[in-house]
Short mmCIF file of C-alpha atoms in Angstrom, two decimals:
data_model
loop_
_atom_site.label_atom_id
_atom_site.label_comp_id
_atom_site.label_asym_id
_atom_site.label_seq_id
_atom_site.Cartn_x
_atom_site.Cartn_y
_atom_site.Cartn_z
CA MET O 1 142.76 -62.45 -40.75
CA THR O 2 142.43 -63.93 -44.00
CA VAL O 3 139.94 -63.38 -46.61
CA PRO O 4 137.54 -65.66 -47.81
CA HIS O 5 135.96 -63.95 -50.84
CA ALA O 6 136.87 -66.05 -54.32
CA PRO O 7 139.74 -64.39 -56.21
CA SER O 8 137.07 -64.37 -58.92
CA GLU O 9 134.99 -62.01 -57.25
CA ARG O 10 137.71 -59.57 -55.89
CA THR O 11 139.17 -59.80 -59.92
CA ARG O 12 135.53 -58.36 -60.81
CA LEU O 13 135.64 -55.94 -57.90
CA LYS O 14 138.44 -54.44 -58.86
CA ARG O 15 136.46 -52.01 -61.65
CA TYR O 16 135.21 -50.11 -58.71
CA HIS O 17 137.01 -47.93 -56.33
CA TRP O 18 137.37 -50.19 -53.53
CA LEU O 19 139.19 -49.15 -49.94
CA ALA O 20 141.66 -51.76 -49.16
CA ALA O 21 139.13 -52.35 -46.69
CA TYR O 22 140.76 -55.48 -44.94
CA ASP O 23 142.22 -53.19 -41.92
CA ARG O 24 140.71 -54.30 -38.28
CA ALA O 25 139.53 -50.61 -37.77
CA THR O 26 137.26 -50.54 -40.92
CA ILE O 27 136.02 -53.88 -40.55
CA ASP O 28 134.97 -52.90 -36.57
CA ALA O 29 133.50 -49.61 -38.01
CA ILE O 30 131.20 -51.37 -40.53
CA ILE O 31 130.21 -54.19 -37.63
CA ASP O 32 129.64 -51.32 -35.10
CA ALA O 33 127.54 -49.20 -37.08
CA ALA O 34 125.06 -51.69 -37.65
CA LEU O 35 122.20 -52.96 -35.52
CA VAL O 36 121.26 -56.06 -37.06
CA CYS O 37 123.38 -58.52 -38.83
CA HIS O 38 122.55 -62.15 -40.57
CA VAL O 39 123.70 -65.16 -39.31
CA GLY O 40 123.90 -68.10 -41.44
CA TYR O 41 124.35 -71.75 -40.15
CA VAL O 42 123.32 -75.43 -41.31
CA HIS O 43 120.78 -77.21 -39.83
CA GLU O 44 120.39 -81.00 -41.41
CA GLY O 45 122.13 -79.91 -44.20
CA THR O 46 119.87 -76.78 -45.25
CA PRO O 47 121.25 -73.26 -44.71
CA ILE O 48 119.64 -71.20 -42.36
CA VAL O 49 119.84 -67.29 -42.37
CA THR O 50 118.56 -65.59 -39.66
CA PRO O 51 118.49 -61.73 -38.84
CA THR O 52 119.28 -60.70 -35.26
CA CYS O 53 121.00 -57.79 -33.36
CA HIS O 54 124.57 -58.03 -32.28
CA TRP O 55 127.21 -56.57 -30.65
CA ARG O 56 130.80 -56.55 -30.54
CA LEU O 57 133.22 -56.59 -27.52
CA ASP O 58 136.91 -56.82 -28.75
CA ASP O 59 137.56 -59.51 -30.75
CA TYR O 60 134.12 -61.20 -30.88
CA ILE O 61 130.68 -60.35 -32.17
CA TYR O 62 127.92 -61.52 -29.83
CA TRP O 63 124.09 -62.14 -30.32
CA HIS O 64 121.55 -63.49 -28.21
CA GLY O 65 117.83 -64.73 -28.04
CA SER O 66 115.48 -66.85 -26.09
CA SER O 67 116.99 -69.82 -24.47
CA ALA O 68 113.84 -71.55 -25.67
CA SER O 69 114.73 -70.33 -29.38
CA ARG O 70 115.49 -73.47 -31.64
CA MET O 71 117.86 -71.42 -33.49
CA LEU O 72 120.06 -70.79 -30.47
CA ARG O 73 119.87 -74.30 -29.49
CA ASN O 74 121.10 -75.42 -33.01
CA GLN O 75 123.81 -73.01 -32.29
CA ALA O 76 124.61 -73.50 -28.91
CA THR O 77 128.54 -74.31 -29.09
CA GLY O 78 131.30 -75.38 -32.22
CA VAL O 79 128.75 -74.98 -34.74
CA PRO O 80 130.28 -73.40 -38.20
CA VAL O 81 128.65 -69.96 -38.80
CA CYS O 82 128.52 -67.02 -41.07
CA VAL O 83 127.76 -63.35 -40.25
CA SER O 84 127.17 -61.11 -42.64
CA ILE O 85 126.49 -57.34 -42.01
CA THR O 86 125.91 -54.90 -44.76
CA HIS O 87 125.39 -50.94 -45.43
CA LEU O 88 123.72 -49.47 -48.40
CA ASP O 89 125.20 -46.48 -49.04
CA GLY O 90 123.74 -45.67 -52.53
CA VAL O 91 122.73 -46.56 -55.95
CA ALA O 92 125.25 -45.72 -58.94
CA PHE O 93 123.77 -44.89 -62.24
CA SER O 94 126.22 -45.74 -65.16
CA ARG O 95 126.25 -45.07 -68.43
CA ALA O 96 126.14 -48.68 -69.36
CA ALA O 97 122.92 -50.65 -68.48
CA PHE O 98 125.25 -53.54 -66.37
CA ASP O 99 127.75 -51.11 -65.12
CA HIS O 100 124.70 -49.79 -62.59
CA ASN O 101 125.55 -51.11 -59.06
CA ILE O 102 124.86 -50.42 -55.32
CA LEU O 103 127.54 -48.55 -52.94
CA TYR O 104 127.73 -50.70 -49.98
CA ARG O 105 130.21 -51.55 -47.14
CA SER O 106 129.91 -55.33 -45.87
CA VAL O 107 131.82 -57.46 -43.60
CA MET O 108 131.43 -61.46 -43.83
CA ALA O 109 132.79 -63.33 -40.84
CA PHE O 110 133.36 -67.00 -40.51
CA GLY O 111 134.11 -69.30 -37.51
CA LYS O 112 132.42 -71.26 -34.63
CA THR O 113 130.28 -70.68 -32.00
CA GLU O 114 131.10 -70.44 -28.28
CA LEU O 115 128.11 -70.11 -25.77
CA VAL O 116 128.68 -67.17 -23.06
CA GLU O 117 127.89 -68.19 -19.90
CA GLY O 118 127.85 -67.11 -16.10
CA ALA O 119 129.30 -63.65 -15.16
CA GLU O 120 130.53 -63.01 -18.79
CA LYS O 121 126.80 -63.83 -19.83
CA GLU O 122 125.84 -61.12 -17.60
CA ALA O 123 128.47 -58.50 -18.70
CA ALA O 124 127.90 -59.00 -22.77
CA LEU O 125 124.41 -58.30 -22.09
CA ALA O 126 124.93 -55.13 -20.02
CA ALA O 127 127.23 -54.10 -22.92
CA PHE O 128 124.52 -54.78 -25.32
CA VAL O 129 121.98 -52.67 -23.98
CA ASN O 130 124.13 -49.86 -23.38
CA ARG O 131 125.34 -50.21 -26.90
CA LEU O 132 121.40 -49.68 -27.86
CA ALA O 133 121.85 -46.39 -26.07
CA PRO O 134 124.82 -45.26 -23.68
CA GLY O 135 123.29 -45.28 -19.90
CA LEU O 136 120.11 -47.45 -20.83
CA TRP O 137 121.20 -50.28 -18.67
CA ASP O 138 121.64 -48.41 -15.51
CA TYR O 139 118.39 -46.55 -16.03
CA ALA O 140 115.93 -49.46 -17.02
CA ARG O 141 114.41 -52.38 -14.76
CA PRO O 142 117.08 -54.50 -14.02
CA PRO O 143 116.48 -58.31 -15.33
CA THR O 144 115.11 -60.78 -12.86
CA GLU O 145 116.53 -64.03 -11.99
CA GLN O 146 114.05 -65.61 -14.71
CA GLU O 147 115.01 -63.24 -17.38
CA TRP O 148 118.64 -64.05 -17.20
CA LYS O 149 118.00 -67.59 -17.14
CA ALA O 150 115.72 -66.83 -20.29
CA SER O 151 118.31 -65.19 -22.09
CA LYS O 152 120.93 -66.83 -23.93
CA VAL O 153 124.50 -65.19 -25.31
CA ILE O 154 126.28 -66.87 -28.62
CA ARG O 155 129.61 -65.45 -29.33
CA MET O 156 132.29 -65.98 -32.45
CA LYS O 157 135.72 -64.96 -32.73
CA LEU O 158 136.49 -62.70 -35.51
CA ASP O 159 139.73 -64.26 -37.01
CA GLU O 160 138.43 -65.03 -40.51
CA VAL O 161 136.78 -61.71 -41.22
CA SER O 162 136.99 -59.75 -44.44
CA ALA O 163 135.00 -56.14 -45.64
CA LYS O 164 133.93 -55.16 -48.96
CA VAL O 165 133.59 -51.26 -49.45
CA ALA O 166 132.22 -50.00 -52.70
CA ALA O 167 132.03 -46.13 -52.22
CA GLY O 168 132.59 -44.81 -56.04
CA LEU O 169 131.49 -45.13 -59.37
CA PRO O 170 132.04 -47.87 -61.35
CA GLU O 171 135.11 -47.18 -63.90
CA GLU O 172 133.52 -47.18 -67.54
CA ASP O 173 135.17 -47.87 -70.63
CA GLU O 174 136.26 -44.68 -72.53
CA ALA O 175 133.88 -45.39 -75.16
CA ASP O 176 130.98 -45.02 -72.76
CA MET O 177 132.29 -42.26 -71.14
CA ALA O 178 131.86 -40.38 -74.48
CA LEU O 179 128.27 -41.11 -74.74
CA ASP O 180 125.70 -38.86 -73.97
CA LEU O 181 124.20 -40.28 -71.07
CA TRP O 182 124.22 -39.33 -67.62
CA ALA O 183 126.32 -40.65 -64.60
CA GLY O 184 126.37 -40.63 -61.16
CA HIS O 185 124.89 -41.96 -57.68
CA VAL O 186 122.01 -41.33 -55.55
CA PRO O 187 123.43 -41.33 -51.74
CA VAL O 188 121.38 -43.47 -49.08
CA ARG O 189 121.02 -43.68 -45.70
CA MET O 190 119.39 -44.30 -42.38
CA VAL O 191 117.96 -41.35 -40.14
CA THR O 192 116.07 -41.52 -37.04
CA GLY O 193 113.00 -39.64 -36.75
CA ASP O 194 111.61 -37.79 -33.58
CA PRO O 195 110.85 -40.46 -30.13
CA VAL O 196 107.42 -41.54 -29.80
CA PRO O 197 106.37 -42.02 -26.68
CA ASP O 198 104.65 -45.28 -25.53
CA PRO O 199 100.65 -44.54 -25.60
CA LYS O 200 100.56 -46.00 -22.15
CA LEU O 201 103.39 -43.82 -20.75
CA ARG O 202 102.47 -42.38 -17.61
CA GLU O 203 102.03 -38.69 -17.13
CA GLY O 204 105.35 -36.73 -15.86
CA ILE O 205 107.98 -39.12 -16.93
CA GLU O 206 110.81 -37.19 -18.88
CA MET O 207 112.53 -38.65 -22.05
CA PRO O 208 115.88 -39.53 -21.13
CA ASP O 209 118.56 -37.82 -22.82
CA PHE O 210 119.77 -41.14 -24.24
CA VAL O 211 116.12 -41.54 -26.26
CA ARG O 212 116.79 -37.68 -27.28
CA ASP O 213 119.99 -38.02 -28.56
CA PHE O 214 119.71 -41.55 -30.09
CA ARG O 215 121.03 -41.60 -33.52
CA ILE O 216 121.37 -44.99 -35.98
CA MET N 1 103.33 -71.11 -48.42
CA THR N 2 104.71 -73.06 -44.99
CA VAL N 3 105.93 -71.08 -42.26
CA PRO N 4 109.26 -72.05 -41.13
CA HIS N 5 109.98 -70.41 -37.74
CA ALA N 6 110.06 -72.32 -35.07
CA PRO N 7 107.03 -72.73 -32.55
CA SER N 8 109.60 -71.74 -29.56
CA GLU N 9 110.55 -68.40 -31.53
CA ARG N 10 106.82 -67.70 -32.65
CA THR N 11 105.46 -68.03 -28.85
CA ARG N 12 108.19 -65.47 -27.63
CA LEU N 13 107.38 -63.03 -30.64
CA LYS N 14 103.39 -62.90 -29.08
CA ARG N 15 104.55 -60.77 -26.54
CA TYR N 16 104.92 -58.01 -29.49
CA HIS N 17 101.96 -56.38 -31.69
CA TRP N 18 102.95 -58.92 -34.80
CA LEU N 19 101.06 -58.27 -38.02
CA ALA N 20 99.70 -61.73 -39.33
CA ALA N 21 102.13 -61.14 -41.83
CA TYR N 22 102.26 -64.54 -43.92
CA ASP N 23 99.92 -63.14 -46.66
CA ARG N 24 101.42 -63.10 -49.95
CA ALA N 25 101.00 -59.38 -50.19
CA THR N 26 102.86 -58.52 -46.95
CA ILE N 27 105.61 -60.72 -48.38
CA ASP N 28 105.62 -59.49 -51.62
CA ALA N 29 105.78 -56.04 -50.23
CA ILE N 30 108.77 -56.50 -47.84
CA ILE N 31 110.89 -58.20 -50.98
CA ASP N 32 110.16 -55.07 -53.39
CA ALA N 33 111.25 -52.89 -50.81
CA ALA N 34 114.53 -54.06 -50.54
CA LEU N 35 117.31 -53.68 -53.05
CA VAL N 36 119.87 -56.26 -51.05
CA CYS N 37 118.86 -59.26 -49.77
CA HIS N 38 121.19 -62.13 -47.76
CA VAL N 39 121.75 -65.55 -49.72
CA GLY N 40 123.15 -68.32 -47.57
CA TYR N 41 123.95 -71.52 -48.94
CA VAL N 42 126.36 -74.14 -48.07
CA HIS N 43 129.89 -75.26 -49.47
CA GLU N 44 131.74 -78.11 -48.35
CA GLY N 45 129.75 -77.77 -44.93
CA THR N 46 130.13 -74.25 -44.16
CA PRO N 47 127.58 -71.70 -44.25
CA ILE N 48 128.17 -68.91 -46.48
CA VAL N 49 126.04 -65.71 -46.51
CA THR N 50 126.12 -63.27 -49.22
CA PRO N 51 124.45 -59.73 -49.44
CA THR N 52 123.36 -59.36 -53.24
CA CYS N 53 120.82 -57.25 -55.17
CA HIS N 54 117.43 -59.23 -55.51
CA TRP N 55 114.30 -58.54 -57.57
CA ARG N 56 110.98 -60.31 -57.98
CA LEU N 57 109.15 -61.10 -60.50
CA ASP N 58 105.76 -62.93 -59.75
CA ASP N 59 106.73 -66.12 -57.54
CA TYR N 60 110.34 -66.09 -58.05
CA ILE N 61 113.15 -64.11 -56.48
CA TYR N 62 115.99 -63.33 -58.54
CA TRP N 63 119.95 -62.59 -57.78
CA HIS N 64 122.88 -62.13 -60.34
CA GLY N 65 126.49 -61.93 -60.87
CA SER N 66 129.42 -62.48 -62.78
CA SER N 67 129.62 -66.11 -64.85
CA ALA N 68 133.16 -66.03 -63.27
CA SER N 69 131.64 -65.59 -59.78
CA ARG N 70 132.43 -68.51 -57.24
CA MET N 71 129.34 -68.07 -55.50
CA LEU N 72 127.00 -68.07 -58.41
CA ARG N 73 128.80 -71.11 -59.83
CA ASN N 74 128.12 -73.00 -56.59
CA GLN N 75 124.86 -71.89 -56.43
CA ALA N 76 124.05 -72.81 -59.89
CA THR N 77 120.82 -75.16 -60.03
CA GLY N 78 119.34 -76.85 -57.48
CA VAL N 79 121.27 -75.85 -54.26
CA PRO N 80 119.19 -75.71 -51.36
CA VAL N 81 119.41 -71.49 -50.31
CA CYS N 82 117.86 -69.33 -47.66
CA VAL N 83 117.35 -65.53 -48.62
CA SER N 84 116.72 -63.45 -45.81
CA ILE N 85 115.36 -59.78 -46.13
CA THR N 86 115.40 -57.24 -43.27
CA HIS N 87 114.29 -53.75 -42.98
CA LEU N 88 115.27 -52.17 -39.71
CA ASP N 89 112.23 -49.63 -38.53
CA GLY N 90 112.98 -48.38 -35.30
CA VAL N 91 114.12 -49.34 -32.08
CA ALA N 92 111.74 -49.62 -28.88
CA PHE N 93 113.12 -48.50 -25.32
CA SER N 94 110.97 -50.71 -22.99
CA ARG N 95 110.77 -49.56 -19.35
CA ALA N 96 112.89 -53.09 -18.45
CA ALA N 97 116.33 -53.61 -19.76
CA PHE N 98 115.34 -57.24 -21.45
CA ASP N 99 112.37 -55.53 -23.17
CA HIS N 100 114.08 -53.33 -25.29
CA ASN N 101 113.77 -54.68 -28.77
CA ILE N 102 113.94 -53.46 -32.51
CA LEU N 103 111.10 -52.99 -35.00
CA TYR N 104 111.56 -54.70 -38.10
CA ARG N 105 109.99 -56.06 -41.23
CA SER N 106 111.52 -59.46 -42.28
CA VAL N 107 111.23 -62.31 -45.07
CA MET N 108 112.96 -65.91 -44.49
CA ALA N 109 112.52 -67.71 -48.05
CA PHE N 110 113.93 -71.29 -48.66
CA GLY N 111 114.19 -73.02 -51.98
CA LYS N 112 116.35 -74.35 -54.53
CA THR N 113 118.16 -72.54 -57.24
CA GLU N 114 117.53 -72.65 -60.88
CA LEU N 115 119.76 -71.33 -63.62
CA VAL N 116 118.00 -68.65 -65.85
CA GLU N 117 119.45 -68.57 -69.28
CA GLY N 118 118.27 -67.30 -72.86
CA ALA N 119 115.50 -65.05 -73.38
CA GLU N 120 114.40 -65.76 -69.55
CA LYS N 121 117.37 -64.50 -68.59
CA GLU N 122 117.30 -61.35 -71.03
CA ALA N 123 114.11 -60.26 -69.93
CA ALA N 124 115.12 -60.98 -66.01
CA LEU N 125 117.93 -58.79 -66.01
CA ALA N 126 116.20 -56.03 -68.02
CA ALA N 127 113.26 -56.03 -65.05
CA PHE N 128 116.14 -55.61 -62.82
CA VAL N 129 117.52 -52.27 -64.30
CA ASN N 130 114.44 -51.09 -64.53
CA ARG N 131 113.17 -51.92 -60.83
CA LEU N 132 116.23 -49.97 -59.79
CA ALA N 133 114.92 -46.78 -61.84
CA PRO N 134 112.02 -47.24 -64.06
CA GLY N 135 112.85 -45.92 -67.61
CA LEU N 136 116.66 -46.91 -66.99
CA TRP N 137 116.76 -49.82 -69.29
CA ASP N 138 115.53 -47.95 -72.23
CA TYR N 139 118.15 -44.92 -71.34
CA ALA N 140 121.47 -46.86 -70.52
CA ARG N 141 123.68 -48.15 -73.40
CA PRO N 142 122.43 -51.72 -73.95
CA PRO N 143 124.42 -54.87 -72.97
CA THR N 144 126.87 -56.21 -75.42
CA GLU N 145 127.08 -59.80 -76.46
CA GLN N 146 129.79 -60.24 -74.20
CA GLU N 147 128.57 -58.53 -71.46
CA TRP N 148 125.01 -61.21 -71.79
CA LYS N 149 127.55 -63.74 -71.49
CA ALA N 150 129.52 -62.47 -68.55
CA SER N 151 126.30 -62.26 -66.45
CA LYS N 152 124.67 -65.08 -64.78
CA VAL N 153 121.18 -65.18 -63.23
CA ILE N 154 119.78 -67.46 -60.80
CA ARG N 155 116.40 -67.53 -59.06
CA MET N 156 114.35 -69.37 -56.32
CA LYS N 157 110.76 -70.03 -56.36
CA LEU N 158 109.10 -68.25 -53.38
CA ASP N 159 106.88 -71.33 -51.94
CA GLU N 160 108.67 -71.56 -48.61
CA VAL N 161 108.43 -68.04 -47.11
CA SER N 162 107.42 -66.71 -44.07
CA ALA N 163 107.54 -62.71 -42.84
CA LYS N 164 107.85 -61.45 -39.51
CA VAL N 165 106.67 -57.98 -38.98
CA ALA N 166 107.82 -55.93 -35.53
CA ALA N 167 105.77 -52.77 -35.53
CA GLY N 168 104.81 -51.73 -31.95
CA LEU N 169 106.27 -51.69 -28.74
CA PRO N 170 106.85 -54.77 -26.88
CA GLU N 171 104.10 -55.68 -24.23
CA GLU N 172 105.31 -54.96 -20.73
CA ASP N 173 103.89 -56.47 -17.40
CA GLU N 174 101.89 -54.42 -15.33
CA ALA N 175 104.38 -53.71 -12.53
CA ASP N 176 106.78 -52.75 -15.05
CA MET N 177 104.41 -50.36 -16.54
CA ALA N 178 103.93 -48.81 -13.22
CA LEU N 179 107.40 -47.96 -12.85
CA ASP N 180 108.67 -43.93 -13.13
CA LEU N 181 110.72 -44.89 -16.50
CA TRP N 182 110.28 -43.52 -20.11
CA ALA N 183 108.95 -45.94 -23.00
CA GLY N 184 108.49 -45.54 -26.69
CA HIS N 185 110.33 -45.93 -29.81
CA VAL N 186 112.58 -44.00 -32.25
CA PRO N 187 111.65 -44.44 -35.73
CA VAL N 188 114.53 -45.26 -38.12
CA ARG N 189 114.36 -45.12 -42.03
CA MET N 190 116.23 -45.00 -45.38
CA VAL N 191 116.48 -41.75 -46.98
CA THR N 192 118.26 -40.52 -50.11
CA GLY N 193 120.00 -37.34 -50.50
CA ASP N 194 120.81 -35.25 -53.23
CA PRO N 195 122.18 -36.96 -56.83
CA VAL N 196 125.75 -36.74 -57.11
CA PRO N 197 126.79 -36.28 -60.74
CA ASP N 198 130.14 -37.94 -61.78
CA PRO N 199 132.97 -35.78 -61.94
CA LYS N 200 133.59 -37.01 -65.38
CA LEU N 201 130.54 -36.27 -66.71
CA ARG N 202 130.65 -34.45 -69.96
CA GLU N 203 129.31 -31.00 -69.91
CA GLY N 204 125.29 -30.04 -71.18
CA ILE N 205 124.13 -33.63 -70.21
CA GLU N 206 121.05 -33.33 -68.33
CA MET N 207 119.94 -35.63 -65.21
CA PRO N 208 117.19 -38.02 -66.23
CA ASP N 209 113.91 -37.87 -64.05
CA PHE N 210 114.32 -40.99 -62.95
CA VAL N 211 117.82 -40.41 -61.08
CA ARG N 212 115.97 -37.20 -59.88
CA ASP N 213 112.87 -38.93 -58.76
CA PHE N 214 114.87 -41.74 -57.41
CA ARG N 215 113.70 -42.96 -53.69
CA ILE N 216 114.76 -45.84 -51.91
#
């Protein structure tokens, strides 16, 4: 994998405690921990960035949508895209006004789209449903022929990918460290609340374990 | 403001309980509640989607970076960009495998960049620091001449913007509602943890209120 970030950006980032986050395990973990990515593509010269749910199978990142979606039609096959995934992990308070920063993990992946069809599409969508919650695919009412047809799946090979991980505080100058000012960080994380049953849920239907145990 | 989402997408979304979220107050609230946006632009035909901190002043959304950043150089002035902001609010479990969805609030804004300079740049950066935590600008060590020079600010006017808010469960068919299957949603939200002082913090320096009270 090559690293598309500009040298100037990488130089600047050296001031922070960066993990050397270009290994595949780190990249996969960042991708898999997110439900939503931002996919960018170019339509008639205009950049379009759309949030969408994604999932990963081996060396590919997948997303899906309605067959009627303009976005998916425009992205069909061989279209250059950039997929960006970001987790906000905290806010770093420094002594100097311009040294404040956020803590985050992010992945940026460049590639061209491929339309996924037939048995591969079916396996990919089943994997996506089970990624939301393990066991969900077998529990839910299976798709009809029409629902299969109405779903389109796109994938992109992960081969031009990089990660950035800002995990610690920015390094401050000696002079700033000597100031009578507080520095530190406030962690931020996503949490799940208690499941809320559909108000129209019929009586006597038990909450499945995969819902009770769901964590983001 | 016009709504750039494709009619096909909007039709599909009617199945959900959507707020009519195209009013300015809803859009501003979604923008202001996020620290991080994804900015898409086109560089030599390739879409590039970069996560960055943003802030809003009146009708403009701002972001910033190092003057040495390739991204900001490429975005300098009159460059078409798409800014996308997404909050994940939950996961909806439906009775049918393909009716699962996520609950979210998102904004998509299209426009052209403007480089912000001089006194306007200084006011914008001070506003950004105070948006991280009110009072932070006056508390922190002010920027040096060199730090001001090393910071670049870009903005984009908010006039082609739309929002999507998926707040409830997908509407399911009567036949699906009659199944012996659970449906509902699991809320998801961002929370802040306890502040963590810099290990190098000098003794006797009190944590400022804006850190203690910081909430995402």
